[in-house]
XYZ file of N, CA and C in Angstrom:
297
model
N -34.597 -3.980 6.084
C -34.019 -2.644 6.028
C -32.862 -2.762 5.062
N -32.723 -1.820 4.120
C -31.608 -1.799 3.221
C -30.682 -0.676 3.611
N -29.399 -0.882 3.286
C -28.403 0.144 3.576
C -27.917 0.699 2.204
N -27.222 1.805 2.226
C -26.705 2.368 1.022
C -25.191 2.450 1.095
N -24.518 2.189 -0.048
C -23.090 2.439 -0.138
C -22.891 3.536 -1.115
N -22.101 4.536 -0.707
C -21.883 5.657 -1.614
C -20.525 5.481 -2.273
N -20.595 5.728 -3.638
C -19.369 5.588 -4.482
C -19.355 6.909 -5.274
N -18.555 7.860 -4.876
C -18.593 9.128 -5.551
C -19.882 9.839 -5.303
N -20.497 10.210 -6.421
C -21.819 10.922 -6.346
C -22.950 9.899 -6.457
N -22.673 8.642 -6.560
C -23.740 7.609 -6.698
C -23.890 6.794 -5.458
N -25.013 6.262 -5.245
C -25.243 5.307 -4.076
C -25.910 4.072 -4.582
N -25.583 2.985 -3.925
C -26.185 1.635 -4.213
C -26.857 1.144 -3.001
N -28.001 0.446 -3.234
C -28.699 -0.190 -2.133
C -28.059 -1.566 -1.887
N -27.773 -1.941 -0.691
C -27.263 -3.240 -0.277
C -28.132 -3.832 0.764
N -28.141 -5.116 0.955
C -28.984 -5.762 1.986
C -28.685 -5.278 3.393
N -29.663 -5.219 4.264
C -29.466 -4.769 5.580
C -28.808 -5.790 6.491
N -28.930 -7.098 6.169
C -28.358 -8.139 6.947
C -26.827 -8.298 6.720
N -26.028 -8.306 7.773
C -24.610 -8.475 7.544
C -24.230 -9.806 6.852
N -24.950 -10.830 7.132
C -24.713 -12.133 6.427
C -24.977 -12.021 4.930
N -26.077 -11.360 4.600
C -26.417 -11.188 3.148
C -25.377 -10.329 2.481
N -24.907 -9.248 3.178
C -23.891 -8.395 2.563
C -22.605 -9.146 2.387
N -22.185 -9.978 3.308
C -20.950 -10.694 3.202
C -21.071 -11.761 2.062
N -22.223 -12.372 1.950
C -22.416 -13.324 0.847
C -22.377 -12.628 -0.549
N -23.035 -11.500 -0.540
C -23.055 -10.715 -1.835
C -21.701 -10.244 -2.206
N -20.992 -9.678 -1.217
C -19.619 -9.159 -1.506
C -18.659 -10.308 -1.892
N -18.705 -11.405 -1.218
C -17.845 -12.558 -1.547
C -18.245 -13.145 -2.932
N -19.501 -13.136 -3.211
C -19.949 -13.675 -4.520
C -19.447 -12.813 -5.656
N -19.524 -11.456 -5.443
C -19.006 -10.563 -6.481
C -17.491 -10.696 -6.667
N -16.774 -10.883 -5.572
C -15.323 -11.025 -5.725
C -14.989 -12.281 -6.462
N -15.598 -13.389 -6.056
C -15.352 -14.686 -6.718
C -15.765 -14.581 -8.146
N -16.924 -14.044 -8.459
C -17.403 -13.936 -9.826
C -16.493 -12.999 -10.623
N -15.921 -11.961 -10.006
C -14.983 -11.093 -10.692
C -13.650 -11.760 -11.086
N -13.233 -12.645 -10.193
C -12.025 -13.426 -10.482
C -12.225 -14.324 -11.767
N -13.415 -14.713 -11.958
C -13.792 -15.471 -13.151
C -14.255 -14.485 -14.297
N -13.738 -13.358 -14.311
C -14.138 -12.249 -15.235
C -13.916 -12.571 -16.703
N -13.103 -13.535 -17.018
C -12.782 -13.939 -18.384
C -13.953 -14.656 -19.025
N -14.920 -15.109 -18.189
C -16.095 -15.792 -18.690
C -17.061 -14.760 -19.290
N -17.906 -15.152 -20.239
C -18.781 -14.217 -20.963
C -19.668 -13.381 -20.095
N -20.397 -13.928 -19.081
C -21.399 -13.166 -18.336
C -20.670 -12.295 -17.207
N -19.642 -12.817 -16.633
C -19.001 -12.161 -15.466
C -18.063 -11.117 -15.947
N -17.587 -10.251 -15.048
C -16.611 -9.213 -15.446
C -15.695 -8.845 -14.343
N -14.571 -8.270 -14.627
C -13.608 -7.856 -13.607
C -14.146 -6.733 -12.771
N -15.105 -6.013 -13.238
C -15.674 -4.881 -12.511
C -16.361 -5.344 -11.180
N -16.588 -6.710 -11.090
C -17.303 -7.204 -9.902
C -16.324 -7.188 -8.681
N -14.980 -7.335 -8.883
C -14.132 -7.411 -7.783
C -14.114 -6.123 -6.901
N -13.894 -4.876 -7.501
C -13.971 -3.758 -6.614
C -15.325 -3.519 -5.972
N -16.396 -3.768 -6.693
C -17.711 -3.645 -6.142
C -17.903 -4.541 -4.901
N -17.451 -5.832 -5.066
C -17.550 -6.770 -3.971
C -16.697 -6.301 -2.801
N -15.521 -5.721 -2.965
C -14.679 -5.285 -1.933
C -15.316 -4.087 -1.246
N -16.049 -3.144 -1.992
C -16.656 -2.074 -1.401
C -17.826 -2.559 -0.446
N -18.540 -3.517 -0.934
C -19.661 -4.070 -0.099
C -19.104 -4.795 1.099
N -18.002 -5.526 0.965
C -17.354 -6.176 2.122
C -16.833 -5.140 3.089
N -16.418 -4.003 2.643
C -15.846 -2.994 3.549
C -16.821 -2.405 4.561
N -18.086 -2.636 4.372
C -19.135 -2.239 5.346
C -18.912 -2.964 6.606
N -18.696 -4.290 6.564
C -18.636 -5.087 7.774
C -17.267 -5.510 8.174
N -16.257 -5.390 7.325
C -14.887 -5.802 7.600
C -14.007 -4.721 7.776
N -13.350 -4.531 9.007
C -12.501 -3.390 9.264
C -11.207 -3.504 8.414
N -10.722 -4.709 8.176
C -9.526 -4.884 7.370
C -9.733 -4.369 5.983
N -10.785 -4.737 5.288
C -11.129 -4.275 3.975
C -11.412 -2.824 3.972
N -12.077 -2.315 4.980
C -12.354 -0.895 5.076
C -11.078 -0.063 5.133
N -10.098 -0.468 5.953
C -8.870 0.283 6.005
C -8.139 0.257 4.714
N -8.152 -0.873 4.036
C -7.474 -1.048 2.741
C -8.133 -0.117 1.730
N -9.461 -0.108 1.663
C -10.167 0.740 0.771
C -9.947 2.190 0.978
N -9.958 2.668 2.297
C -9.662 4.068 2.596
C -8.284 4.464 2.200
N -7.276 3.559 2.450
C -5.908 3.866 2.125
C -5.750 4.048 0.655
N -6.378 3.264 -0.148
C -6.334 3.382 -1.630
C -7.072 4.619 -2.030
N -8.188 4.890 -1.470
C -9.013 6.071 -1.872
C -8.206 7.352 -1.628
N -7.538 7.473 -0.507
C -6.742 8.641 -0.133
C -5.572 8.801 -1.110
N -4.901 7.693 -1.329
C -3.717 7.733 -2.147
C -4.042 8.125 -3.601
N -4.940 7.431 -4.172
C -5.339 7.603 -5.578
C -6.250 8.830 -5.752
N -7.025 9.175 -4.735
C -7.852 10.339 -4.855
C -7.098 11.600 -4.889
N -6.050 11.725 -4.134
C -5.184 12.966 -4.214
C -4.510 13.033 -5.596
N -4.003 11.958 -6.072
C -3.351 11.928 -7.407
C -4.351 12.349 -8.446
N -5.619 11.790 -8.323
C -6.610 12.088 -9.330
C -7.015 13.595 -9.351
N -7.095 14.088 -8.107
C -7.538 15.528 -7.961
C -6.451 16.431 -8.628
N -5.157 16.047 -8.424
C -4.136 16.870 -9.042
C -4.073 16.748 -10.541
N -4.132 15.612 -11.038
C -3.965 15.335 -12.475
C -5.215 15.596 -13.307
N -6.422 15.156 -12.802
C -7.652 15.276 -13.537
C -8.740 15.780 -12.628
N -8.712 17.109 -12.327
C -9.694 17.655 -11.400
C -11.141 17.527 -11.799
N -11.380 17.620 -13.128
C -12.745 17.578 -13.587
C -13.327 16.182 -13.440
N -12.459 15.181 -13.725
C -12.916 13.728 -13.540
C -13.108 13.451 -12.095
N -12.164 13.945 -11.243
C -12.284 13.721 -9.767
C -13.605 14.354 -9.256
N -14.009 15.550 -9.845
C -15.244 16.152 -9.415
C -16.458 15.296 -9.821
N -16.340 14.664 -11.008
C -17.422 13.729 -11.418
C -17.574 12.528 -10.478
N -16.416 12.091 -9.923
C -16.458 10.945 -9.051
C -16.785 11.361 -7.603
N -16.900 12.654 -7.347
C -17.192 13.136 -5.989
C -16.055 13.284 -5.133
N -14.839 13.423 -5.673
C -13.605 13.566 -4.874
C -13.194 14.968 -4.674
N -13.663 15.905 -5.540
C -13.294 17.351 -5.367
C -14.015 17.989 -4.202
N -13.274 18.830 -3.521
C -13.937 19.600 -2.465
C -13.544 21.080 -2.514
N -14.143 21.883 -1.808
C -13.941 23.265 -1.818
C -12.975 23.765 -0.704
N -12.309 22.814 -0.006
C -11.287 23.237 1.030
C -11.855 23.150 2.417
N -13.143 23.095 2.617
C -13.745 23.068 3.968
C -14.263 21.689 4.341
N -13.895 20.660 3.536
C -14.421 19.332 3.830
C -15.796 19.032 3.332
N -16.395 19.995 2.690
C -17.783 19.869 2.155
C -17.704 19.798 0.646
N -18.287 18.746 0.059
C -18.174 18.622 -1.417
C -19.192 19.395 -2.174
N -20.029 20.155 -1.504
C -21.036 21.012 -2.162
C -20.388 22.305 -2.653
N -20.824 22.771 -3.754
C -20.325 24.012 -4.282
C -21.003 25.225 -3.591
N -20.245 26.283 -3.440
C -20.769 27.536 -2.834
C -21.421 28.337 -3.932
N -22.594 28.795 -3.701
C -23.279 29.600 -4.730
C -22.937 31.098 -4.663
């Protein structure tokens, strides 16, 4: 069974096994730290942390705190970009537009 992680308007498939998710997340974080190497990149660190946040309450709290803090700033400063990332809402907690 695979699970999905939602990032804005996009979703990614991740392994269903908690052990496989932890290994994948840790591997992405470690690979991202070595982002100066040709194949690896620094983009791997946030993706690894998002995958780790599925199973780790500490990482999940940290991710939510950052998402709330920076999401509000982004909605104020760049509302169109925030809407592309799935952060804009219509005031009722629902991200869908009213027709």
